[in-house]
CSV table of C-alpha atoms and ligand atoms in Angstrom, one decimal:
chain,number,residue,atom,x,y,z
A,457,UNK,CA,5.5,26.7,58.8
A,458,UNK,CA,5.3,23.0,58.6
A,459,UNK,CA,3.3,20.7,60.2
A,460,UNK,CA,5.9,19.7,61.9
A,461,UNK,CA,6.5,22.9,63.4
A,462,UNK,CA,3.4,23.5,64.4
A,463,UNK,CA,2.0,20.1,66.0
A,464,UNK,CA,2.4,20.9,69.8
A,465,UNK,CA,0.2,24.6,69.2
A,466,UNK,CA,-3.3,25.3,69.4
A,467,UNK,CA,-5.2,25.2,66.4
A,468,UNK,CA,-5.7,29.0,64.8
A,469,UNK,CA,-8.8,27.2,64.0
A,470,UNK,CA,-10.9,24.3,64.3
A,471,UNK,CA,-13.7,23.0,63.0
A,472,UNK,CA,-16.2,20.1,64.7
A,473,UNK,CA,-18.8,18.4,62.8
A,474,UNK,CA,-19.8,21.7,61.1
A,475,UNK,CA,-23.0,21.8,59.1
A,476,UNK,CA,-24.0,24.4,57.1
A,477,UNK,CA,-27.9,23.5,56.2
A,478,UNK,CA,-30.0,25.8,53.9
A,479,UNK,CA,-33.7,25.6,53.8
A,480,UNK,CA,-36.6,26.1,56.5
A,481,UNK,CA,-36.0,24.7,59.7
A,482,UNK,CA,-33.0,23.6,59.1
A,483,UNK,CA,-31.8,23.2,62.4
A,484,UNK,CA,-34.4,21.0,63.3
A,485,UNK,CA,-34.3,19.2,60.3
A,486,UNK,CA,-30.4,18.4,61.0
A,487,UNK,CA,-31.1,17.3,63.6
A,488,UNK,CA,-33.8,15.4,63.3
A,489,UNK,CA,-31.6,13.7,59.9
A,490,UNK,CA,-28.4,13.1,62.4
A,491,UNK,CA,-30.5,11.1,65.0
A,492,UNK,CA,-32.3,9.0,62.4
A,493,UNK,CA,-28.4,8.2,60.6
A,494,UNK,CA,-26.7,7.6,63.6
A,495,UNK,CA,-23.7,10.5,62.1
A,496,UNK,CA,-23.2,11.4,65.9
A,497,UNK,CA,-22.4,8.0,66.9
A,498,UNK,CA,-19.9,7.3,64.0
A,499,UNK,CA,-22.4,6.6,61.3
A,500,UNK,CA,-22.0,8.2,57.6
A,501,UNK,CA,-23.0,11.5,57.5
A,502,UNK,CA,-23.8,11.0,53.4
A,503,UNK,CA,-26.9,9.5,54.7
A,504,UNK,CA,-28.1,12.4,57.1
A,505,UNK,CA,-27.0,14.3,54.1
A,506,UNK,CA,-29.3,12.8,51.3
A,507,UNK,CA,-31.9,12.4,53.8
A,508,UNK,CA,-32.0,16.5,54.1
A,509,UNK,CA,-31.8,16.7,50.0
A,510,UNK,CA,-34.8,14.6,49.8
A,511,UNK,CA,-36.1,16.9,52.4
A,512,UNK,CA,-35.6,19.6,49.7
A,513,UNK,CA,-32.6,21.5,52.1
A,514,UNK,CA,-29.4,21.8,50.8
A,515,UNK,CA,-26.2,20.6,53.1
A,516,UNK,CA,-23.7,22.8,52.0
A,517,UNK,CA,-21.2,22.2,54.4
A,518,UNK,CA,-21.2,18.4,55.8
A,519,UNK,CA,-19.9,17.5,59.1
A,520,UNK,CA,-16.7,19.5,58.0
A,521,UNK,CA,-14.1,18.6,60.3
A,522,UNK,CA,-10.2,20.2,60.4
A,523,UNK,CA,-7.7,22.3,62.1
A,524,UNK,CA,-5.7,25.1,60.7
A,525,UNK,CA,-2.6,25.9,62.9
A,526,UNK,CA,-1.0,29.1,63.5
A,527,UNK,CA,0.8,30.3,60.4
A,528,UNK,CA,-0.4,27.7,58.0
A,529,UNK,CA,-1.8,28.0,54.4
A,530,UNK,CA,-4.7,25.9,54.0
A,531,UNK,CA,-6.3,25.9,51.2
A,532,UNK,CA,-9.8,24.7,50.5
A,533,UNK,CA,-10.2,23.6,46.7
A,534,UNK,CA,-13.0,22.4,45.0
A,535,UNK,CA,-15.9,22.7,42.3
A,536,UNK,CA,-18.2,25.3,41.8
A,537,UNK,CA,-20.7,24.9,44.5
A,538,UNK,CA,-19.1,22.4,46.6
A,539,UNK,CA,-19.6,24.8,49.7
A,540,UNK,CA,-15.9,26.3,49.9
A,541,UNK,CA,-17.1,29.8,50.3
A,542,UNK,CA,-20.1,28.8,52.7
A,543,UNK,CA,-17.7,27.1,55.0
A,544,UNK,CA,-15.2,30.3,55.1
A,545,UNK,CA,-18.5,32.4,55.8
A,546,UNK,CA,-19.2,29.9,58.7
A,547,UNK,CA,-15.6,30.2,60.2
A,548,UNK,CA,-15.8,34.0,60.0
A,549,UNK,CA,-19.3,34.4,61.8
A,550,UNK,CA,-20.9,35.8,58.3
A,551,UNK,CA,-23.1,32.9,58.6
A,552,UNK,CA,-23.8,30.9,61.8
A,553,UNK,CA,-23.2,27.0,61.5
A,554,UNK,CA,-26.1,25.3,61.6
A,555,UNK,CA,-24.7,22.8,63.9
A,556,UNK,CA,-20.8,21.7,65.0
A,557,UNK,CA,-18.5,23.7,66.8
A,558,UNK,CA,-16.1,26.3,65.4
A,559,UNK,CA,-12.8,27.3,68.2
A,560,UNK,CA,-10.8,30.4,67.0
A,561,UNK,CA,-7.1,30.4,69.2
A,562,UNK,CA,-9.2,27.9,71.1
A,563,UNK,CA,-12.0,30.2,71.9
A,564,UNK,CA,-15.7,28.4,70.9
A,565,UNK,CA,-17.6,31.0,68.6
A,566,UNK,CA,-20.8,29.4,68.5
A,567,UNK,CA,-21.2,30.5,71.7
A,568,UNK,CA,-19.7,34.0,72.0
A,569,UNK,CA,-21.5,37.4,72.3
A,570,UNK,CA,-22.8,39.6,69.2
A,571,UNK,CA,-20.3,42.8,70.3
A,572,UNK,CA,-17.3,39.7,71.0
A,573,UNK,CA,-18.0,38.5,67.3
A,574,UNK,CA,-17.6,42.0,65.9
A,575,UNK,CA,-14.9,42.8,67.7
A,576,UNK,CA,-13.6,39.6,66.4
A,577,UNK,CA,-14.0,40.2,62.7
A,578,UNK,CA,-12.8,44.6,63.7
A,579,UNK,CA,-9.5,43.0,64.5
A,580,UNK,CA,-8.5,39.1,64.6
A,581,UNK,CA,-10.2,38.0,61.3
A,582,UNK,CA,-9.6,39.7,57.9
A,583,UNK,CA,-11.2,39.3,54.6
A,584,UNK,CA,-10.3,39.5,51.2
A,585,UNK,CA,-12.9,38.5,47.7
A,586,UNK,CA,-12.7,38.3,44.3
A,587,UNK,CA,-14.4,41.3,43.9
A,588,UNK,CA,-12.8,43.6,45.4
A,589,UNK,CA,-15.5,45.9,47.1
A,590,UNK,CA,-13.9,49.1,47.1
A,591,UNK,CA,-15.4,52.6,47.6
A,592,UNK,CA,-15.2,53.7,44.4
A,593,UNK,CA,-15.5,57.6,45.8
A,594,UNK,CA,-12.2,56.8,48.3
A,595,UNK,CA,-8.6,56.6,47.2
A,596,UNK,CA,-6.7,53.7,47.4
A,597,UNK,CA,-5.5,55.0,50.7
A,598,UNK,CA,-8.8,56.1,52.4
A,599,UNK,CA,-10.1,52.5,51.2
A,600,UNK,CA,-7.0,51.1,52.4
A,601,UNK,CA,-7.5,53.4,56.1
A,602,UNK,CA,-11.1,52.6,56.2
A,603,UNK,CA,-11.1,49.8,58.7
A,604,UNK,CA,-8.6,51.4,61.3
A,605,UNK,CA,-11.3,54.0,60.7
A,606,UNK,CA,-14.3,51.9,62.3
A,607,UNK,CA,-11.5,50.6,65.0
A,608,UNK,CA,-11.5,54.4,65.9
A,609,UNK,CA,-7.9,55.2,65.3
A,610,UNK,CA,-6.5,58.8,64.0
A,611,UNK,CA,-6.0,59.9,60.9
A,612,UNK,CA,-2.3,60.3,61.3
A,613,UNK,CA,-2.0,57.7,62.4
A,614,UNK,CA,-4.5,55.5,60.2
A,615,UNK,CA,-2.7,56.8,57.1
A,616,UNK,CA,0.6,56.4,58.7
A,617,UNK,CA,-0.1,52.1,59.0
A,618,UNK,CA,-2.4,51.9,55.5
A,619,UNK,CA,1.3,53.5,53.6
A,620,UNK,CA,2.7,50.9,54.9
A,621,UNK,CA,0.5,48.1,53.9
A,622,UNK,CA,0.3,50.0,50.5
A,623,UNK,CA,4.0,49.5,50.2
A,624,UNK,CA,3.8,45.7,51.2
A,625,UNK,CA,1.1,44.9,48.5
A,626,UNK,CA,3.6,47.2,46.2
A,627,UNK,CA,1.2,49.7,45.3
A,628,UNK,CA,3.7,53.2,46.3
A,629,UNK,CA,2.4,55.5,44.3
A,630,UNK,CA,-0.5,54.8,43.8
A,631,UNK,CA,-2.3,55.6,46.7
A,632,UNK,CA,-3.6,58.3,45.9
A,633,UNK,CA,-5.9,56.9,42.6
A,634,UNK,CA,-9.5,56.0,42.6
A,635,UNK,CA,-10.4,52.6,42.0
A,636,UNK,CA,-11.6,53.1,38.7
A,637,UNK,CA,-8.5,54.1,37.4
A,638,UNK,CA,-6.6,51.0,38.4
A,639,UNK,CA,-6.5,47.8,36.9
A,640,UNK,CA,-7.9,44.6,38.1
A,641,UNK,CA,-4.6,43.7,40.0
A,642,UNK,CA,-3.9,46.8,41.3
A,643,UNK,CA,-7.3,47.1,42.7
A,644,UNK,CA,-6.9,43.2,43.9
A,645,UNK,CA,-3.8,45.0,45.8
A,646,UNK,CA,-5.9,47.5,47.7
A,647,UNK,CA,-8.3,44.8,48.5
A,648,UNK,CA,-5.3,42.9,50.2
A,649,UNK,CA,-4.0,45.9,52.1
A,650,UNK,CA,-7.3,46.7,53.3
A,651,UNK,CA,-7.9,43.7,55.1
A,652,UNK,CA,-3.8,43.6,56.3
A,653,UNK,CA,-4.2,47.3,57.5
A,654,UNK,CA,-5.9,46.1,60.7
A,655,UNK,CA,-2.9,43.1,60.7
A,656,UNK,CA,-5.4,40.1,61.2
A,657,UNK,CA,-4.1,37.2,63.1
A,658,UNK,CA,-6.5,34.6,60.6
A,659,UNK,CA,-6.4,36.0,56.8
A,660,UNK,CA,-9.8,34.5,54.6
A,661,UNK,CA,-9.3,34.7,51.1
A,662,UNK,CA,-11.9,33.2,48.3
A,663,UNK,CA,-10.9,33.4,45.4
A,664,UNK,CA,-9.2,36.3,45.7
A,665,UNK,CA,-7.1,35.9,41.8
A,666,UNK,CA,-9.5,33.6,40.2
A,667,UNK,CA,-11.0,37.6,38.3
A,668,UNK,CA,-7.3,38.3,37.0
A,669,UNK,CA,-5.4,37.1,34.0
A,670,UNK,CA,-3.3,34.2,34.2
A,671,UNK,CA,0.2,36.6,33.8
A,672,UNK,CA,-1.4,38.8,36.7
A,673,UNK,CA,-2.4,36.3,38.8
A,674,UNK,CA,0.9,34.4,38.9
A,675,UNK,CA,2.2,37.8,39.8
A,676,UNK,CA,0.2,38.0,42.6
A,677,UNK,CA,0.3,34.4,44.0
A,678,UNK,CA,4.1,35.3,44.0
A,679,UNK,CA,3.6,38.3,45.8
A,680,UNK,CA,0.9,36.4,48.1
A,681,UNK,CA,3.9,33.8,48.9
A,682,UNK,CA,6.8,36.6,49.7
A,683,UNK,CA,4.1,38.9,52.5
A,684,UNK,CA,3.5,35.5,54.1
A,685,UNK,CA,6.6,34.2,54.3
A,686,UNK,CA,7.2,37.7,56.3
A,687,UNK,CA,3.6,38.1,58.1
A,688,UNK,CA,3.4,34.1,58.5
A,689,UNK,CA,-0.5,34.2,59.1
A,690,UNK,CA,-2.8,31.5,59.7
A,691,UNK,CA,-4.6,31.5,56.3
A,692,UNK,CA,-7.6,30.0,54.6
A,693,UNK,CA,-7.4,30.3,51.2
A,694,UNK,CA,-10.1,29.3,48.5
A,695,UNK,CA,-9.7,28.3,44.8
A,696,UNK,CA,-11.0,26.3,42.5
A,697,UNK,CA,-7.6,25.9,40.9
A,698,UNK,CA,-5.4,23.4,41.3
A,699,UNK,CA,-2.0,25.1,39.9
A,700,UNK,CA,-2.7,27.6,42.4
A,701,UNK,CA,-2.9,25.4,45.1
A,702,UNK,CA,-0.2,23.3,44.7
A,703,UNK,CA,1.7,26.5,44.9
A,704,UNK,CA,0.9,28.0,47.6
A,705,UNK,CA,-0.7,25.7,50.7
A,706,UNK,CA,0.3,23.7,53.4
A,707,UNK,CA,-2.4,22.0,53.3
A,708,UNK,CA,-5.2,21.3,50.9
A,709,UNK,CA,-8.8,20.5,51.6
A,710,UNK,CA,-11.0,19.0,48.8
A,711,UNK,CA,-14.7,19.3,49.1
A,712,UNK,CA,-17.1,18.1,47.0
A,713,UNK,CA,-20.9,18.0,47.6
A,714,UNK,CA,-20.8,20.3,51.0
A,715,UNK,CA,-18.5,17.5,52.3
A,716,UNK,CA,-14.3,17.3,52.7
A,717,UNK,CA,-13.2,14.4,50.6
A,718,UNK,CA,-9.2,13.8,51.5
A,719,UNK,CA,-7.0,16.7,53.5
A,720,UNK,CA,-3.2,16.3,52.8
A,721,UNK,CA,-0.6,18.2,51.3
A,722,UNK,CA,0.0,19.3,48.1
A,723,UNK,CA,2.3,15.5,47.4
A,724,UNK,CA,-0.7,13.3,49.2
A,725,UNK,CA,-2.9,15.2,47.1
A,726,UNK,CA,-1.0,14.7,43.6
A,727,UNK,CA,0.6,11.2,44.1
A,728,UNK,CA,-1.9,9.7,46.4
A,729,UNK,CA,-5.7,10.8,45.5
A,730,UNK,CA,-8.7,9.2,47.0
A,731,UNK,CA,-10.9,8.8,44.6
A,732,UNK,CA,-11.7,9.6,41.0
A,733,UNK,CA,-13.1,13.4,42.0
A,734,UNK,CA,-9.6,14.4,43.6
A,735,UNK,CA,-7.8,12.7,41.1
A,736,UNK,CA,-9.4,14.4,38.3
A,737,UNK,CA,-8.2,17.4,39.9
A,738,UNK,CA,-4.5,16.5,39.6
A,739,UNK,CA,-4.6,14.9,36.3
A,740,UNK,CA,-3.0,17.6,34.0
A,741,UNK,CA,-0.1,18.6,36.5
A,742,UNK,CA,3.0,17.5,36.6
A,743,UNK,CA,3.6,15.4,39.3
A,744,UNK,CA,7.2,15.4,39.3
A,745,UNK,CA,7.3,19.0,39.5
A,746,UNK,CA,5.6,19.1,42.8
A,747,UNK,CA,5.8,15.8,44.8
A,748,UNK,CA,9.0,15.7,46.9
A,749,UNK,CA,11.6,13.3,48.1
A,750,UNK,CA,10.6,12.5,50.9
A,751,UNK,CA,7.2,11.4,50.2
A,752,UNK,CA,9.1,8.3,48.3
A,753,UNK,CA,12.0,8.2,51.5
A,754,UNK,CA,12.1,5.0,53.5
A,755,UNK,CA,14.2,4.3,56.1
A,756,UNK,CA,17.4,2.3,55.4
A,757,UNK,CA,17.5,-1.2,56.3
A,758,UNK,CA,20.5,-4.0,57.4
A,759,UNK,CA,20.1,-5.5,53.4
A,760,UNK,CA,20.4,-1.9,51.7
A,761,UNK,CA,24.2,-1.4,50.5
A,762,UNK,CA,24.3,2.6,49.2
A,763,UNK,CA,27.2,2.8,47.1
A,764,UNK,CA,26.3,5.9,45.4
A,765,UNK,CA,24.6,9.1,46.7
A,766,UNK,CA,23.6,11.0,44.0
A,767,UNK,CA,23.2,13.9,46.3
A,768,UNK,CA,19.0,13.6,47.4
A,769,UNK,CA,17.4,15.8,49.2
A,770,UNK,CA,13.8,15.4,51.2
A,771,UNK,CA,12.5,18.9,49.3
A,772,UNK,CA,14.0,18.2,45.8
A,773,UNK,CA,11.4,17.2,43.6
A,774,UNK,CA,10.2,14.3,42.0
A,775,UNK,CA,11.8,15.2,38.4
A,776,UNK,CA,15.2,16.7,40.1
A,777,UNK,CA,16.0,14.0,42.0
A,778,UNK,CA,15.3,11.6,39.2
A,779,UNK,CA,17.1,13.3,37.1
A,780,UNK,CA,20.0,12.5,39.5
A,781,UNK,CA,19.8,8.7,39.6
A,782,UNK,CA,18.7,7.8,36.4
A,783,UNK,CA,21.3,5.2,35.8
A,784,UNK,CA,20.7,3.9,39.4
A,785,UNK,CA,19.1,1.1,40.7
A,786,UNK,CA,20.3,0.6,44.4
A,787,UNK,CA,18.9,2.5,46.6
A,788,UNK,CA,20.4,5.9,46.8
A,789,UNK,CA,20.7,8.3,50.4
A,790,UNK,CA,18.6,11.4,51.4
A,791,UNK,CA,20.7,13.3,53.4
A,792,UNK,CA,19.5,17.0,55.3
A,793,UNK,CA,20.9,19.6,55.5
A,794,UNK,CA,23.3,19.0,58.0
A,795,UNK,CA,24.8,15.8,55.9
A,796,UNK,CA,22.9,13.5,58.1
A,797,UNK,CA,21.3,11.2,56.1
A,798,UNK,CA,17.9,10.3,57.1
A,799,UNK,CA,16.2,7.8,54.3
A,800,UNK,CA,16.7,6.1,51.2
A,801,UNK,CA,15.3,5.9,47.7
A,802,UNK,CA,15.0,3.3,45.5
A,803,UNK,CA,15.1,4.7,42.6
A,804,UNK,CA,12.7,2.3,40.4
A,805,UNK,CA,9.7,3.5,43.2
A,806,UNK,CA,10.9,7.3,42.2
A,807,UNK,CA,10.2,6.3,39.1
A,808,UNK,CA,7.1,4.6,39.7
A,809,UNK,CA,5.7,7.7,42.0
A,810,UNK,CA,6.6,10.0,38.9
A,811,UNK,CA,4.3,7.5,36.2
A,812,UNK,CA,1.5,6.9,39.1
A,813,UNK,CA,-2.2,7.6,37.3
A,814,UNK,CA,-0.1,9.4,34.1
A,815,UNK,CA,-3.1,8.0,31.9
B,1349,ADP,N1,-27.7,31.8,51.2
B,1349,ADP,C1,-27.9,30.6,50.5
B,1349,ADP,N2,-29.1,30.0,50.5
B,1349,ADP,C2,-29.3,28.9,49.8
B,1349,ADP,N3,-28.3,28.1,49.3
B,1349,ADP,C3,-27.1,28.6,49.3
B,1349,ADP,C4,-26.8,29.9,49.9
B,1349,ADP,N4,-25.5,30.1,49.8
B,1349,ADP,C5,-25.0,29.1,49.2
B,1349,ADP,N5,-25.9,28.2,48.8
B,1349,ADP,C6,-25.8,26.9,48.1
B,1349,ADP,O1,-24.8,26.2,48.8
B,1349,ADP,C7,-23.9,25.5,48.0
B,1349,ADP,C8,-22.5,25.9,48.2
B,1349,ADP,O2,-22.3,27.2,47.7
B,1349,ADP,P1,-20.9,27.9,47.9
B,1349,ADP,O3,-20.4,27.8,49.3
B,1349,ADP,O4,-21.1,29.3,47.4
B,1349,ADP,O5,-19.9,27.1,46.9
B,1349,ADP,P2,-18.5,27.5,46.3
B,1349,ADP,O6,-18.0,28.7,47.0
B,1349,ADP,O7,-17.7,26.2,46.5
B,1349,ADP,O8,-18.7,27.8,44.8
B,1349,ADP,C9,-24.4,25.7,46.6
B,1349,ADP,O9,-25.3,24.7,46.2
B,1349,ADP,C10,-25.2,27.0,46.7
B,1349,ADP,O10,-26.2,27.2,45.8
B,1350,MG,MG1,-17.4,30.5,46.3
């Protein structure tokens, strides 16, 4: 599920200079603020940008430009406001981009048919929000049936596949209470069979735990983690909290403003912020407990002498592997899993990576 992996595929998605513009005419007004600022022809789209705001229209997605590949977790993080759900609402057709192009499995949506996008959301794309829109007058399994209900399936069989997804999201025995008499996670559950029952190939979820007590919600990310490690998805996932997303993505976007800041994963994000915003964001977690070896890894050279291997390797963390050479000061091996070894540390810029921006 790493990059790695995945850099010869097609995108699951990918998005083009997509603008999300409310306000009157604000297609004509885009475009009217992308000729005068050149954004089309490399210039900076922060000055099409504030030349809409002073137009009183509100850019809330800027020229947002990235891929998601199959079965990755990218996660799009950032204030309140800076445009995360309206660019998820974009992706998925709810709204239409003002301007940019949006390719699902390669296939251009700007320009597909009104029955094509339905179809599209019925069965490729599914949805889960913080709130959990149930029908509060349908069980957890009719809620849970509902959408293999609009794709016209039977009820044997509709029942048949939403047990299933009830089990996954560990909710046996319960499928037969009403929304109001569950709790907030258990209702968060339903929500997340519901939109598995149809078994999306891209999974959009804002802010799906961001309701739910901390206790709960670490529950649930854990859960989250084990059905995709199984169902491997392509998944956008939004949240405004940065403990959650170091857990879980890939990949994390940052936006702030409408516009993507930095893209990287969770280790670009923590050791190597782009500016004071993103940074800000990392501040209070503990870097050594997320960056990994081989973000610090270089490869060996004629003058290194490795006397001692401490035993590194490229997914240790941080704190782990400085645990290991403390009392070190050559540099030390990575090895794989194989044995091979494939970098070396120093271990004075371990130590550095782990004090970077403590203050
Ligand atoms: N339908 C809309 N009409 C006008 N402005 C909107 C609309 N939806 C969102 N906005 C504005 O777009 C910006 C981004 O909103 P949103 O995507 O909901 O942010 P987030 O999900 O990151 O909290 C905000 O300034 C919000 O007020
Ligand atoms: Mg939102």
């Amino acid at each position: 599920m790493t990059n790695q992996d995945t850099a010869a595929a097609q995108p699951a998605i990918s998005c083009r200079g997509v603008w999300q513009v409310f306000g009157a005419d604000a297609k004509s007004k885009l475009a009217d603020a992308l000729d005068r600022s050149g954004t089309k022809s490399g210039g900076d789209s922060d000055v099409a940008a504030q030349i809409l705001r002073e137009d009183g229209l509100i850019p809330a997605v800027q020229d947002a430009t990235f891929d998601v590949m199959p079965g990755e977790l990218f996660v799009i993080m950032g204030l309140s406001g800076s445009g995360k759900s309206t660019i998820v609402r974009c992706i998925s057709q709810l709204l239409q981009a003002t301007s940019g192009e949006i390719l699902v499995d390669g296939e251009n949506l700007v320009e597909a048919s009104k029955s094509r996008l339905i179809e599209l959301r019925r069965r490729k794309l599914g949805m889960v929000f913080q709130h959990f829109g149930l029908f509060p007058h349908m069980t957890a399994l009719e809620n849970v049936a509902f959408p293999l209900k609009m794709q016209g399936q039977n009820k044997p069989d509709r029942l048949a596949r939403a047990m299933e997804v009830i089990n996954l999201v560990g909710l046996e025995g319960r499928e037969n209470s009403y929304p109001r008499e569950m709790s907030g996670g258990q209702r968060q559950r339903v929500g997340i069979a519901r939109s598995l029952a149809v078994n999306p190939d891209i999974w959009f979820l804002d802010e799906p735990f961001s309701a739910l007590d901390p206790l709960i919600r670490r529950q649930l990310q854990d859960e989250f983690i084990n059905i995709q490690a199984t169902l491997k998805k392509s998944i956008v996932f939004i949240t405004h909290d940065i403990t959650e997303a170091l857990k879980i993505a890939d990949r994390i976007a940052i936006m702030r403003d409408g516009k993507i800041v930095q893209i990287g994963t969770p280790t670009e994000i923590v050791l190597n912020p782009v500016d004071d915003y993103v940074r800000e964001f990392s501040k209070d977690v503990a870097k050594g407990r997320h960056a990994r070896v081989a973000s610090v890894m270089r490869a060996l050279t004629a003058d290194d002498k490795t006397p001692d291997d401490p035993g590194l390797r490229p997914g240790m963390t941080l704190e782990a592997a400085l645990a290991r050479c403390i009392s070190l000061y050559d540099p030390v091996p990575v090895h794989d899993e194989t044995g091979k070894m494939i970098g070396v540390v120093d271990p004075a810029v371990l130590a550095a990576a782990l004090q970077a921006e403590e203050a």
